[in-house]
PDB file of C-alpha atoms (C1' of nucleotides) in Angstrom:
ATOM      1  CA  MET A 188      -8.320  45.484 -89.500  1.00  0.00           C
ATOM      2  CA  SER A 189     -10.845  45.720 -92.208  1.00  0.00           C
ATOM      3  CA  ARG A 190     -11.182  43.288 -94.970  1.00  0.00           C
ATOM      4  CA  GLU A 191     -10.883  46.079 -97.489  1.00  0.00           C
ATOM      5  CA  ILE A 192      -7.487  47.122 -96.304  1.00  0.00           C
ATOM      6  CA  ARG A 193      -6.236  43.607 -96.383  1.00  0.00           C
ATOM      7  CA  ARG A 194      -7.442  43.306 -99.914  1.00  0.00           C
ATOM      8  CA  THR A 195      -5.724  46.403-101.192  1.00  0.00           C
ATOM      9  CA  MET A 196      -2.275  45.709 -99.814  1.00  0.00           C
ATOM     10  CA  PRO A 197       0.288  44.835-102.467  1.00  0.00           C
ATOM     11  CA  LEU A 198       1.483  41.490-101.158  1.00  0.00           C
ATOM     12  CA  LEU A 199       1.662  39.159-104.105  1.00  0.00           C
ATOM     13  CA  SER A 200       4.321  38.643-106.732  1.00  0.00           C
ATOM     14  CA  MET A 201       3.719  37.801-110.380  1.00  0.00           C
ATOM     15  CA  ASN A 202       4.434  34.162-109.883  1.00  0.00           C
ATOM     16  CA  ILE A 203       1.699  33.604-107.317  1.00  0.00           C
ATOM     17  CA  VAL A 204      -0.835  35.732-109.154  1.00  0.00           C
ATOM     18  CA  MET A 205      -0.325  33.621-112.234  1.00  0.00           C
ATOM     19  CA  GLN A 206      -1.147  30.583-110.173  1.00  0.00           C
ATOM     20  CA  LEU A 207      -4.142  32.115-108.466  1.00  0.00           C
ATOM     21  CA  THR A 208      -5.641  33.342-111.707  1.00  0.00           C
ATOM     22  CA  GLU A 209      -4.290  30.803-114.168  1.00  0.00           C
ATOM     23  CA  LEU A 210      -3.341  33.652-116.455  1.00  0.00           C
ATOM     24  CA  SER A 211      -0.006  34.056-118.194  1.00  0.00           C
ATOM     25  CA  ALA A 212       2.353  36.860-117.287  1.00  0.00           C
ATOM     26  CA  ARG A 213       1.800  38.207-120.760  1.00  0.00           C
ATOM     27  CA  GLN A 214      -1.921  38.398-120.197  1.00  0.00           C
ATOM     28  CA  ILE A 215      -1.585  40.066-116.838  1.00  0.00           C
ATOM     29  CA  ARG A 216       0.780  42.682-118.237  1.00  0.00           C
ATOM     30  CA  TYR A 217      -1.501  43.235-121.175  1.00  0.00           C
ATOM     31  CA  TYR A 218      -4.441  43.977-118.900  1.00  0.00           C
ATOM     32  CA  GLU A 219      -2.259  46.362-116.992  1.00  0.00           C
ATOM     33  CA  GLU A 220      -1.363  48.085-120.241  1.00  0.00           C
ATOM     34  CA  HIS A 221      -5.056  48.664-120.642  1.00  0.00           C
ATOM     35  CA  HIS A 222      -5.245  50.113-117.141  1.00  0.00           C
ATOM     36  CA  LEU A 223      -7.580  47.497-115.813  1.00  0.00           C
ATOM     37  CA  ILE A 224      -5.191  46.916-112.949  1.00  0.00           C
ATOM     38  CA  GLU A 225      -2.350  49.037-111.663  1.00  0.00           C
ATOM     39  CA  PRO A 226      -0.151  46.870-109.506  1.00  0.00           C
ATOM     40  CA  HIS A 227       2.294  48.444-107.158  1.00  0.00           C
ATOM     41  CA  ARG A 228       5.992  48.335-108.013  1.00  0.00           C
ATOM     42  CA  THR A 229       8.901  47.522-105.772  1.00  0.00           C
ATOM     43  CA  GLU A 230      11.963  49.716-105.829  1.00  0.00           C
ATOM     44  CA  GLY A 231      13.399  47.272-108.310  1.00  0.00           C
ATOM     45  CA  ASN A 232      10.363  47.633-110.555  1.00  0.00           C
ATOM     46  CA  ARG A 233       8.785  44.303-109.755  1.00  0.00           C
ATOM     47  CA  ARG A 234       5.005  44.195-109.777  1.00  0.00           C
ATOM     48  CA  MET A 235       3.276  43.569-106.478  1.00  0.00           C
ATOM     49  CA  PHE A 236      -0.411  42.711-106.583  1.00  0.00           C
ATOM     50  CA  SER A 237      -3.183  42.976-104.055  1.00  0.00           C
ATOM     51  CA  LEU A 238      -5.993  40.510-103.558  1.00  0.00           C
ATOM     52  CA  ASN A 239      -8.232  43.032-105.229  1.00  0.00           C
ATOM     53  CA  ASP A 240      -5.993  42.890-108.261  1.00  0.00           C
ATOM     54  CA  VAL A 241      -6.443  39.147-108.305  1.00  0.00           C
ATOM     55  CA  ASP A 242     -10.182  39.590-108.113  1.00  0.00           C
ATOM     56  CA  THR A 243     -10.131  42.006-110.979  1.00  0.00           C
ATOM     57  CA  LEU A 244      -8.033  39.663-113.060  1.00  0.00           C
ATOM     58  CA  LEU A 245     -10.447  36.828-112.449  1.00  0.00           C
ATOM     59  CA  GLU A 246     -13.249  39.087-113.501  1.00  0.00           C
ATOM     60  CA  ILE A 247     -11.458  40.037-116.684  1.00  0.00           C
ATOM     61  CA  LYS A 248     -10.755  36.414-117.392  1.00  0.00           C
ATOM     62  CA  ASP A 249     -14.381  35.573-116.982  1.00  0.00           C
ATOM     63  CA  TYR A 250     -15.542  38.348-119.265  1.00  0.00           C
ATOM     64  CA  LEU A 251     -13.071  37.368-121.943  1.00  0.00           C
ATOM     65  CA  GLU A 252     -14.193  33.779-121.743  1.00  0.00           C
ATOM     66  CA  GLN A 253     -17.715  35.027-122.271  1.00  0.00           C
ATOM     67  CA  GLY A 254     -16.582  36.580-125.524  1.00  0.00           C
ATOM     68  CA  MET A 255     -16.333  40.152-124.372  1.00  0.00           C
ATOM     69  CA  ASN A 256     -13.426  42.146-125.783  1.00  0.00           C
ATOM     70  CA  MET A 257     -11.117  44.523-124.009  1.00  0.00           C
ATOM     71  CA  ALA A 258     -12.948  47.618-125.150  1.00  0.00           C
ATOM     72  CA  LYS A 259     -16.169  46.436-123.594  1.00  0.00           C
ATOM     73  CA  ILE A 260     -14.460  45.295-120.463  1.00  0.00           C
ATOM     74  CA  LYS A 261     -12.827  48.663-120.093  1.00  0.00           C
ATOM     75  CA  LYS A 262     -16.133  50.419-120.344  1.00  0.00           C
ATOM     76  CA  LEU A 263     -17.629  48.052-117.875  1.00  0.00           C
ATOM     77  CA  PHE A 264     -14.911  48.757-115.372  1.00  0.00           C
ATOM     78  CA  ALA A 265     -15.044  52.463-116.026  1.00  0.00           C
ATOM     79  CA  LYS A 266     -18.693  52.536-115.043  1.00  0.00           C
ATOM     80  CA  LYS A 267     -18.010  50.429-112.017  1.00  0.00           C
ATOM     81  CA  ASN A 268     -15.397  52.786-110.670  1.00  0.00           C
ATOM     82  CA  GLU A 269     -17.084  56.006-111.457  1.00  0.00           C
ATOM     83  CA  PRO A 270     -19.388  57.310-108.772  1.00  0.00           C
ATOM     84  CA  VAL A 271     -17.531  57.929-105.528  1.00  0.00           C
ATOM     85  CA  SER A 272     -15.019  60.709-105.270  1.00  0.00           C
ATOM     86  CA  THR A 273     -14.015  62.762-102.293  1.00  0.00           C
ATOM     87  CA  ASP A 274     -10.724  63.960-101.035  1.00  0.00           C
ATOM     88  CA  GLU A 275      -9.652  61.904 -98.109  1.00  0.00           C
ATOM     89  CA  PRO A 276      -6.449  61.712 -96.174  1.00  0.00           C
ATOM     90  CA  ASN A 277      -3.973  59.190 -97.405  1.00  0.00           C
ATOM     91  CA  LEU A 278      -2.501  56.483 -95.224  1.00  0.00           C
ATOM     92  CA  SER A 279       1.188  55.798 -95.485  1.00  0.00           C
ATOM     93  CA  ASP A 280       2.457  52.453 -96.480  1.00  0.00           C
ATOM     94  CA  SER A 281       4.004  51.878 -93.129  1.00  0.00           C
ATOM     95  CA  GLU A 282       0.700  52.455 -91.477  1.00  0.00           C
ATOM     96  CA  LEU A 283      -0.924  49.931 -93.715  1.00  0.00           C
ATOM     97  CA  ARG A 284       1.673  47.350 -92.929  1.00  0.00           C
ATOM     98  CA  ARG A 285       1.315  48.109 -89.279  1.00  0.00           C
ATOM     99  CA  ILE A 286      -2.362  47.429 -89.544  1.00  0.00           C
ATOM    100  CA  MET A 287      -1.642  44.242 -91.381  1.00  0.00           C
ATOM    101  CA  ARG A 288       0.667  43.073 -88.648  1.00  0.00           C
ATOM    102  CA  GLU A 289      -1.944  43.882 -86.107  1.00  0.00           C
ATOM    103  CA  GLU A 290      -4.436  41.734 -87.866  1.00  0.00           C
ATOM    104  CA  MET A 291      -2.059  38.867 -88.060  1.00  0.00           C
ATOM    105  CA  LEU A 292      -1.238  39.077 -84.422  1.00  0.00           C
ATOM    106  CA  GLN A 293      -4.831  38.697 -83.506  1.00  0.00           C
ATOM    107  CA  ALA A 294      -5.263  35.560 -85.412  1.00  0.00           C
ATOM    108  CA  GLN A 295      -5.404  32.482 -83.317  1.00  0.00           C
ATOM    109  CA  ARG A 296      -3.703  29.941 -85.376  1.00  0.00           C
ATOM    110  CA  MET A 297      -3.042  26.524 -84.017  1.00  0.00           C
ATOM    111  CA  GLN A 298      -1.597  24.202 -86.527  1.00  0.00           C
ATOM    112  CA  LYS A 299      -0.037  24.409 -89.891  1.00  0.00           C
ATOM    113  CA  SER A 300      -0.572  22.191 -92.786  1.00  0.00           C
ATOM    114  CA  SER A 301       1.182  22.573 -96.008  1.00  0.00           C
ATOM    115  CA  ILE A 302      -0.585  23.049 -99.250  1.00  0.00           C
ATOM    116  CA  ARG A 303       0.879  21.617-102.313  1.00  0.00           C
ATOM    117  CA  ARG A 304       1.661  23.694-105.310  1.00  0.00           C
ATOM    118  CA  GLY A 305      -1.178  23.640-107.748  1.00  0.00           C
ATOM    119  CA  ASP A 306      -3.873  23.550-105.123  1.00  0.00           C
ATOM    120  CA  LEU A 307      -4.281  27.262-104.982  1.00  0.00           C
ATOM    121  CA  SER A 308      -6.472  27.891-107.939  1.00  0.00           C
ATOM    122  CA  ARG A 309      -8.862  25.274-106.842  1.00  0.00           C
ATOM    123  CA  PHE A 310      -9.478  26.929-103.549  1.00  0.00           C
ATOM    124  CA  TYR A 311      -9.587  30.480-104.564  1.00  0.00           C
TER     125      TYR A 311
ATOM    126  CA  MET B  33     -12.425  29.145 -98.990  1.00  0.00           C
ATOM    127  CA  SER B  34     -11.842  28.421 -95.363  1.00  0.00           C
ATOM    128  CA  ARG B  35      -9.875  30.635 -93.103  1.00  0.00           C
ATOM    129  CA  GLU B  36      -7.529  27.798 -92.359  1.00  0.00           C
ATOM    130  CA  ILE B  37      -6.683  27.380 -95.994  1.00  0.00           C
ATOM    131  CA  ARG B  38      -6.273  31.069 -96.510  1.00  0.00           C
ATOM    132  CA  ARG B  39      -3.795  31.289 -93.709  1.00  0.00           C
ATOM    133  CA  THR B  40      -1.747  28.299 -94.740  1.00  0.00           C
ATOM    134  CA  MET B  41      -1.452  29.113 -98.419  1.00  0.00           C
ATOM    135  CA  PRO B  42       2.100  29.969 -99.386  1.00  0.00           C
ATOM    136  CA  LEU B  43       1.494  33.330-101.021  1.00  0.00           C
ATOM    137  CA  LEU B  44       4.230  35.627 -99.827  1.00  0.00           C
ATOM    138  CA  SER B  45       7.784  36.079-101.012  1.00  0.00           C
ATOM    139  CA  MET B  46      10.757  36.869 -98.804  1.00  0.00           C
ATOM    140  CA  ASN B  47      10.693  40.518 -99.688  1.00  0.00           C
ATOM    141  CA  ILE B  48       7.170  41.129 -98.410  1.00  0.00           C
ATOM    142  CA  VAL B  49       7.624  38.994 -95.311  1.00  0.00           C
ATOM    143  CA  MET B  50      10.649  41.059 -94.371  1.00  0.00           C
ATOM    144  CA  GLN B  51       8.498  44.140 -94.572  1.00  0.00           C
ATOM    145  CA  LEU B  52       5.586  42.685 -92.681  1.00  0.00           C
ATOM    146  CA  THR B  53       7.768  41.408 -89.871  1.00  0.00           C
ATOM    147  CA  GLU B  54      10.624  43.879 -89.951  1.00  0.00           C
ATOM    148  CA  LEU B  55      13.038  40.998 -89.779  1.00  0.00           C
ATOM    149  CA  SER B  56      16.091  40.548 -91.991  1.00  0.00           C
ATOM    150  CA  ALA B  57      16.302  37.731 -94.489  1.00  0.00           C
ATOM    151  CA  ARG B  58      19.136  36.356 -92.410  1.00  0.00           C
ATOM    152  CA  GLN B  59      16.949  36.189 -89.358  1.00  0.00           C
ATOM    153  CA  ILE B  60      14.086  34.570 -91.165  1.00  0.00           C
ATOM    154  CA  ARG B  61      16.358  31.913 -92.631  1.00  0.00           C
ATOM    155  CA  TYR B  62      17.922  31.345 -89.267  1.00  0.00           C
ATOM    156  CA  TYR B  63      14.570  30.655 -87.671  1.00  0.00           C
ATOM    157  CA  GLU B  64      13.800  28.289 -90.464  1.00  0.00           C
ATOM    158  CA  GLU B  65      17.089  26.497 -89.770  1.00  0.00           C
ATOM    159  CA  HIS B  66      15.741  25.963 -86.297  1.00  0.00           C
ATOM    160  CA  HIS B  67      12.521  24.563 -87.720  1.00  0.00           C
ATOM    161  CA  LEU B  68      10.318  27.216 -86.246  1.00  0.00           C
ATOM    162  CA  ILE B  69       8.876  27.814 -89.674  1.00  0.00           C
ATOM    163  CA  GLU B  70       8.976  25.684 -92.770  1.00  0.00           C
ATOM    164  CA  PRO B  71       8.087  27.839 -95.735  1.00  0.00           C
ATOM    165  CA  HIS B  72       7.082  26.279 -98.971  1.00  0.00           C
ATOM    166  CA  ARG B  73       9.505  26.353-101.899  1.00  0.00           C
ATOM    167  CA  THR B  74       8.857  27.179-105.519  1.00  0.00           C
ATOM    168  CA  GLU B  75      10.233  24.957-108.208  1.00  0.00           C
ATOM    169  CA  GLY B  76      13.176  27.310-108.384  1.00  0.00           C
ATOM    170  CA  ASN B  77      13.788  26.948-104.647  1.00  0.00           C
ATOM    171  CA  ARG B  78      12.404  30.307-103.621  1.00  0.00           C
ATOM    172  CA  ARG B  79      10.732  30.457-100.227  1.00  0.00           C
ATOM    173  CA  MET B  80       7.027  31.160-100.186  1.00  0.00           C
ATOM    174  CA  PHE B  81       5.443  32.028 -96.854  1.00  0.00           C
ATOM    175  CA  SER B  82       1.922  31.755 -95.555  1.00  0.00           C
ATOM    176  CA  LEU B  83       0.183  34.215 -93.277  1.00  0.00           C
ATOM    177  CA  ASN B  84       0.670  31.698 -90.531  1.00  0.00           C
ATOM    178  CA  ASP B  85       4.386  31.837 -91.128  1.00  0.00           C
ATOM    179  CA  VAL B  86       4.286  35.597 -90.708  1.00  0.00           C
ATOM    180  CA  ASP B  87       2.350  35.157 -87.535  1.00  0.00           C
ATOM    181  CA  THR B  88       4.927  32.756 -86.185  1.00  0.00           C
ATOM    182  CA  LEU B  89       7.771  35.063 -87.119  1.00  0.00           C
ATOM    183  CA  LEU B  90       6.185  37.927 -85.242  1.00  0.00           C
ATOM    184  CA  GLU B  91       5.852  35.724 -82.232  1.00  0.00           C
ATOM    185  CA  ILE B  92       9.494  34.702 -82.430  1.00  0.00           C
ATOM    186  CA  LYS B  93      10.508  38.294 -82.758  1.00  0.00           C
ATOM    187  CA  ASP B  94       8.616  39.224 -79.663  1.00  0.00           C
ATOM    188  CA  TYR B  95      10.061  36.427 -77.607  1.00  0.00           C
ATOM    189  CA  LEU B  96      13.567  37.324 -78.652  1.00  0.00           C
ATOM    190  CA  GLU B  97      12.969  40.933 -77.749  1.00  0.00           C
ATOM    191  CA  GLN B  98      11.905  39.749 -74.347  1.00  0.00           C
ATOM    192  CA  GLY B  99      15.289  38.110 -73.931  1.00  0.00           C
ATOM    193  CA  MET B 100      14.252  34.572 -74.624  1.00  0.00           C
ATOM    194  CA  ASN B 101      16.739  32.496 -76.594  1.00  0.00           C
ATOM    195  CA  MET B 102      16.085  30.113 -79.422  1.00  0.00           C
ATOM    196  CA  ALA B 103      16.220  27.048 -77.234  1.00  0.00           C
ATOM    197  CA  LYS B 104      13.443  28.346 -75.037  1.00  0.00           C
ATOM    198  CA  ILE B 105      11.424  29.513 -77.962  1.00  0.00           C
ATOM    199  CA  LYS B 106      11.684  26.127 -79.535  1.00  0.00           C
ATOM    200  CA  LYS B 107      10.388  24.480 -76.393  1.00  0.00           C
ATOM    201  CA  LEU B 108       7.630  26.990 -76.160  1.00  0.00           C
ATOM    202  CA  PHE B 109       6.513  26.211 -79.664  1.00  0.00           C
ATOM    203  CA  ALA B 110       6.785  22.534 -79.008  1.00  0.00           C
ATOM    204  CA  LYS B 111       4.430  22.880 -76.059  1.00  0.00           C
ATOM    205  CA  LYS B 112       2.092  25.048 -77.981  1.00  0.00           C
ATOM    206  CA  ASN B 113       1.617  22.370 -80.539  1.00  0.00           C
ATOM    207  CA  GLU B 114       0.897  19.722 -77.969  1.00  0.00           C
ATOM    208  CA  PRO B 115      -2.620  18.624 -77.240  1.00  0.00           C
ATOM    209  CA  VAL B 116      -4.725  21.187 -75.463  1.00  0.00           C
ATOM    210  CA  SER B 117      -4.150  21.750 -71.781  1.00  0.00           C
ATOM    211  CA  THR B 118      -7.079  22.786 -69.663  1.00  0.00           C
ATOM    212  CA  ASP B 119      -5.577  24.997 -67.032  1.00  0.00           C
ATOM    213  CA  GLU B 120      -2.908  27.366 -68.195  1.00  0.00           C
ATOM    214  CA  PRO B 121      -3.874  30.792 -69.408  1.00  0.00           C
ATOM    215  CA  ASN B 122      -2.764  31.872 -72.801  1.00  0.00           C
ATOM    216  CA  LEU B 123      -0.126  34.507 -72.277  1.00  0.00           C
ATOM    217  CA  SER B 124       0.390  35.197 -75.913  1.00  0.00           C
ATOM    218  CA  ASP B 125      -2.759  37.266 -76.189  1.00  0.00           C
ATOM    219  CA  SER B 126      -1.592  40.030 -73.947  1.00  0.00           C
ATOM    220  CA  GLU B 127       1.897  39.788 -75.307  1.00  0.00           C
ATOM    221  CA  LEU B 128       0.633  40.100 -78.794  1.00  0.00           C
ATOM    222  CA  ARG B 129      -1.308  43.136 -77.882  1.00  0.00           C
ATOM    223  CA  ARG B 130       1.801  44.649 -76.423  1.00  0.00           C
ATOM    224  CA  ILE B 131       3.708  44.116 -79.629  1.00  0.00           C
ATOM    225  CA  MET B 132       0.897  45.607 -81.557  1.00  0.00           C
ATOM    226  CA  ARG B 133       1.070  48.754 -79.525  1.00  0.00           C
ATOM    227  CA  GLU B 134       4.814  48.931 -79.962  1.00  0.00           C
ATOM    228  CA  GLU B 135       4.551  48.526 -83.639  1.00  0.00           C
ATOM    229  CA  MET B 136       1.920  51.140 -83.935  1.00  0.00           C
ATOM    230  CA  LEU B 137       4.471  53.654 -82.805  1.00  0.00           C
ATOM    231  CA  GLN B 138       6.863  52.525 -85.438  1.00  0.00           C
ATOM    232  CA  ALA B 139       7.039  53.744 -88.943  1.00  0.00           C
ATOM    233  CA  GLN B 140       8.976  54.236 -92.120  1.00  0.00           C
ATOM    234  CA  ARG B 141       8.775  51.477 -94.535  1.00  0.00           C
ATOM    235  CA  MET B 142      10.557  51.667 -97.834  1.00  0.00           C
ATOM    236  CA  GLN B 143       8.014  50.766-100.391  1.00  0.00           C
ATOM    237  CA  LYS B 144       5.461  53.157-101.728  1.00  0.00           C
ATOM    238  CA  SER B 145       1.898  52.075-101.680  1.00  0.00           C
ATOM    239  CA  SER B 146      -0.241  51.463-104.662  1.00  0.00           C
ATOM    240  CA  ILE B 147      -3.306  51.951-102.621  1.00  0.00           C
ATOM    241  CA  ARG B 148      -5.266  54.766-104.033  1.00  0.00           C
ATOM    242  CA  ARG B 149      -6.744  57.457-101.952  1.00  0.00           C
ATOM    243  CA  GLY B 150     -10.334  56.685-101.337  1.00  0.00           C
ATOM    244  CA  ASP B 151      -9.939  53.048-100.594  1.00  0.00           C
ATOM    245  CA  LEU B 152      -9.499  53.594 -96.909  1.00  0.00           C
ATOM    246  CA  SER B 153     -11.837  56.412 -96.211  1.00  0.00           C
ATOM    247  CA  ARG B 154     -14.749  54.231 -95.422  1.00  0.00           C
ATOM    248  CA  PHE B 155     -12.962  52.696 -92.523  1.00  0.00           C
ATOM    249  CA  TYR B 156     -11.371  55.651 -90.824  1.00  0.00           C
TER     250      TYR B 156
ATOM    251  C1'  DT C 291     -10.857  36.480-150.335  1.00  0.00           C
ATOM    252  C1'  DA C 292      -7.500  39.551-148.532  1.00  0.00           C
ATOM    253  C1'  DT C 293      -6.476  42.675-144.891  1.00  0.00           C
ATOM    254  C1'  DT C 294      -6.464  44.405-140.477  1.00  0.00           C
ATOM    255  C1'  DC C 295      -7.061  44.019-135.632  1.00  0.00           C
ATOM    256  C1'  DC C 296      -6.848  41.791-131.288  1.00  0.00           C
ATOM    257  C1'  DA C 297      -5.235  38.951-127.623  1.00  0.00           C
ATOM    258  C1'  DT C 298      -1.633  36.240-126.678  1.00  0.00           C
ATOM    259  C1'  DG C 299       2.829  33.588-127.428  1.00  0.00           C
ATOM    260  C1'  DT C 300       7.703  33.748-127.706  1.00  0.00           C
ATOM    261  C1'  DT C 301      12.348  35.309-127.577  1.00  0.00           C
ATOM    262  C1'  DA C 302      16.256  38.124-126.214  1.00  0.00           C
ATOM    263  C1'  DG C 303      18.993  40.658-123.149  1.00  0.00           C
ATOM    264  C1'  DG C 304      19.318  42.660-118.825  1.00  0.00           C
ATOM    265  C1'  DA C 305      18.296  43.589-113.885  1.00  0.00           C
ATOM    266  C1'  DA C 306      16.429  42.398-109.419  1.00  0.00           C
ATOM    267  C1'  DA C 307      15.630  39.154-105.914  1.00  0.00           C
ATOM    268  C1'  DC C 308      16.799  35.177-103.886  1.00  0.00           C
ATOM    269  C1'  DC C 309      19.666  31.109-102.932  1.00  0.00           C
ATOM    270  C1'  DT C 310      23.557  28.666-100.182  1.00  0.00           C
ATOM    271  C1'  DT C 311      27.901  28.806 -98.048  1.00  0.00           C
ATOM    272  C1'  DA C 312      31.297  30.734 -95.458  1.00  0.00           C
ATOM    273  C1'  DC C 313      33.370  33.880 -92.619  1.00  0.00           C
ATOM    274  C1'  DA C 314      32.979  38.035 -89.291  1.00  0.00           C
ATOM    275  C1'  DT C 315      31.284  40.161 -85.033  1.00  0.00           C
ATOM    276  C1'  DG C 316      29.755  41.686 -80.752  1.00  0.00           C
ATOM    277  C1'  DA C 317      27.276  40.475 -76.632  1.00  0.00           C
ATOM    278  C1'  DA C 318      26.517  37.285 -73.068  1.00  0.00           C
ATOM    279  C1'  DC C 319      27.974  33.273 -70.616  1.00  0.00           C
ATOM    280  C1'  DT C 320      31.262  30.030 -68.586  1.00  0.00           C
TER     281       DT C 320
ATOM    282  C1'  DA D 100      40.125  34.125 -72.407  1.00  0.00           C
ATOM    283  C1'  DG D 101      37.233  31.102 -74.784  1.00  0.00           C
ATOM    284  C1'  DT D 102      32.663  29.595 -76.396  1.00  0.00           C
ATOM    285  C1'  DT D 103      28.135  30.144 -77.918  1.00  0.00           C
ATOM    286  C1'  DC D 104      24.502  32.623 -79.939  1.00  0.00           C
ATOM    287  C1'  DA D 105      22.062  35.559 -83.076  1.00  0.00           C
ATOM    288  C1'  DT D 106      22.942  38.259 -86.726  1.00  0.00           C
ATOM    289  C1'  DG D 107      25.670  40.797 -90.392  1.00  0.00           C
ATOM    290  C1'  DT D 108      27.980  40.567 -94.681  1.00  0.00           C
ATOM    291  C1'  DA D 109      30.165  39.056 -98.899  1.00  0.00           C
ATOM    292  C1'  DA D 110      30.733  36.069-102.869  1.00  0.00           C
ATOM    293  C1'  DG D 111      29.151  33.549-106.582  1.00  0.00           C
ATOM    294  C1'  DG D 112      25.392  31.406-108.744  1.00  0.00           C
ATOM    295  C1'  DT D 113      20.365  30.717-110.113  1.00  0.00           C
ATOM    296  C1'  DT D 114      15.624  32.106-110.655  1.00  0.00           C
ATOM    297  C1'  DT D 115      12.258  35.358-111.513  1.00  0.00           C
ATOM    298  C1'  DC D 116      10.846  39.319-113.501  1.00  0.00           C
ATOM    299  C1'  DC D 117      11.387  43.300-116.550  1.00  0.00           C
ATOM    300  C1'  DT D 118      10.774  45.720-121.249  1.00  0.00           C
ATOM    301  C1'  DA D 119      10.812  45.616-126.071  1.00  0.00           C
ATOM    302  C1'  DA D 120      10.104  43.515-130.189  1.00  0.00           C
ATOM    303  C1'  DC D 121       8.425  40.438-133.357  1.00  0.00           C
ATOM    304  C1'  DA D 122       5.270  36.269-134.424  1.00  0.00           C
ATOM    305  C1'  DT D 123       0.664  34.156-134.865  1.00  0.00           C
ATOM    306  C1'  DG D 124      -3.882  32.542-135.367  1.00  0.00           C
ATOM    307  C1'  DG D 125      -8.642  33.662-135.166  1.00  0.00           C
ATOM    308  C1'  DA D 126     -12.278  37.298-135.898  1.00  0.00           C
ATOM    309  C1'  DA D 127     -13.923  41.055-137.924  1.00  0.00           C
ATOM    310  C1'  DT D 128     -14.093  43.764-141.867  1.00  0.00           C
ATOM    311  C1'  DA D 129     -13.261  45.608-146.397  1.00  0.00           C
TER     312       DA D 129
END
DNA sequence: TATTCCATGTTAGGAAACCTTACATGAACT
DNA sequence: AGTTCATGTAAGGTTTCCTAACATGGAATA
């Protein structure tokens, strides 16, 4: 399974994205308001983020820390996402999850070790 | 970030693990009771699973479908985590591939995907 | 300087998701 | 028939997340 697919699957809840990005929920929702990310929603309306969303958030964070404002960031992202456009077939969600499972099955994992809360942002 | 760390990070909530594994919450908790997985907990006592946990759950599921009971599965996992043995072939590879094939034929998940058309075209 | 704007904090009220515990059930053994 | 096993289900409680609204402090601007 390709890396890209893995990275676009909506796997992560708000809680964990806050930890991975060290952003507040308010900030994350604000950036969504500005259409910089568009997280998936569960049936119950909970946001579910992909790893790509996390990447984007980290990028936004970085730009803001550099003094860029939302308007500029928006333009920057607009340019980034512009060029490619074709009409391709869509894959169903179930297919995506199937692919995900496949990938996981192939992994040869041997041992677990637990990671303490708070370690995540350091490693990401 | 190393692969090991990626796979042991507790990123996933119950909800998404149920979807990835097609197991019920009851089942997942039951396997935890039997110490086959030990998901992390948030401060509020919510389970957070790693990709390795998902992997383990899929393995359990397969064994159960093959008619194995928990006692045997436990022993199997115990052996697996023992120091490496030189002779015996790894049967889980072919088994895993079998599950994969089975699951490919399956479908119908509940959640709609946030993955936009275009993201997958490069890979299919 | 005063005003407005921007990015974020905070609070409130409600809903969804998850928790544990306990009891129910049907299939497979004994 | 009784027991065990794996799972379902229900109840009652807690945590996490939601939206909406208002608050705020610093920057930009009039």
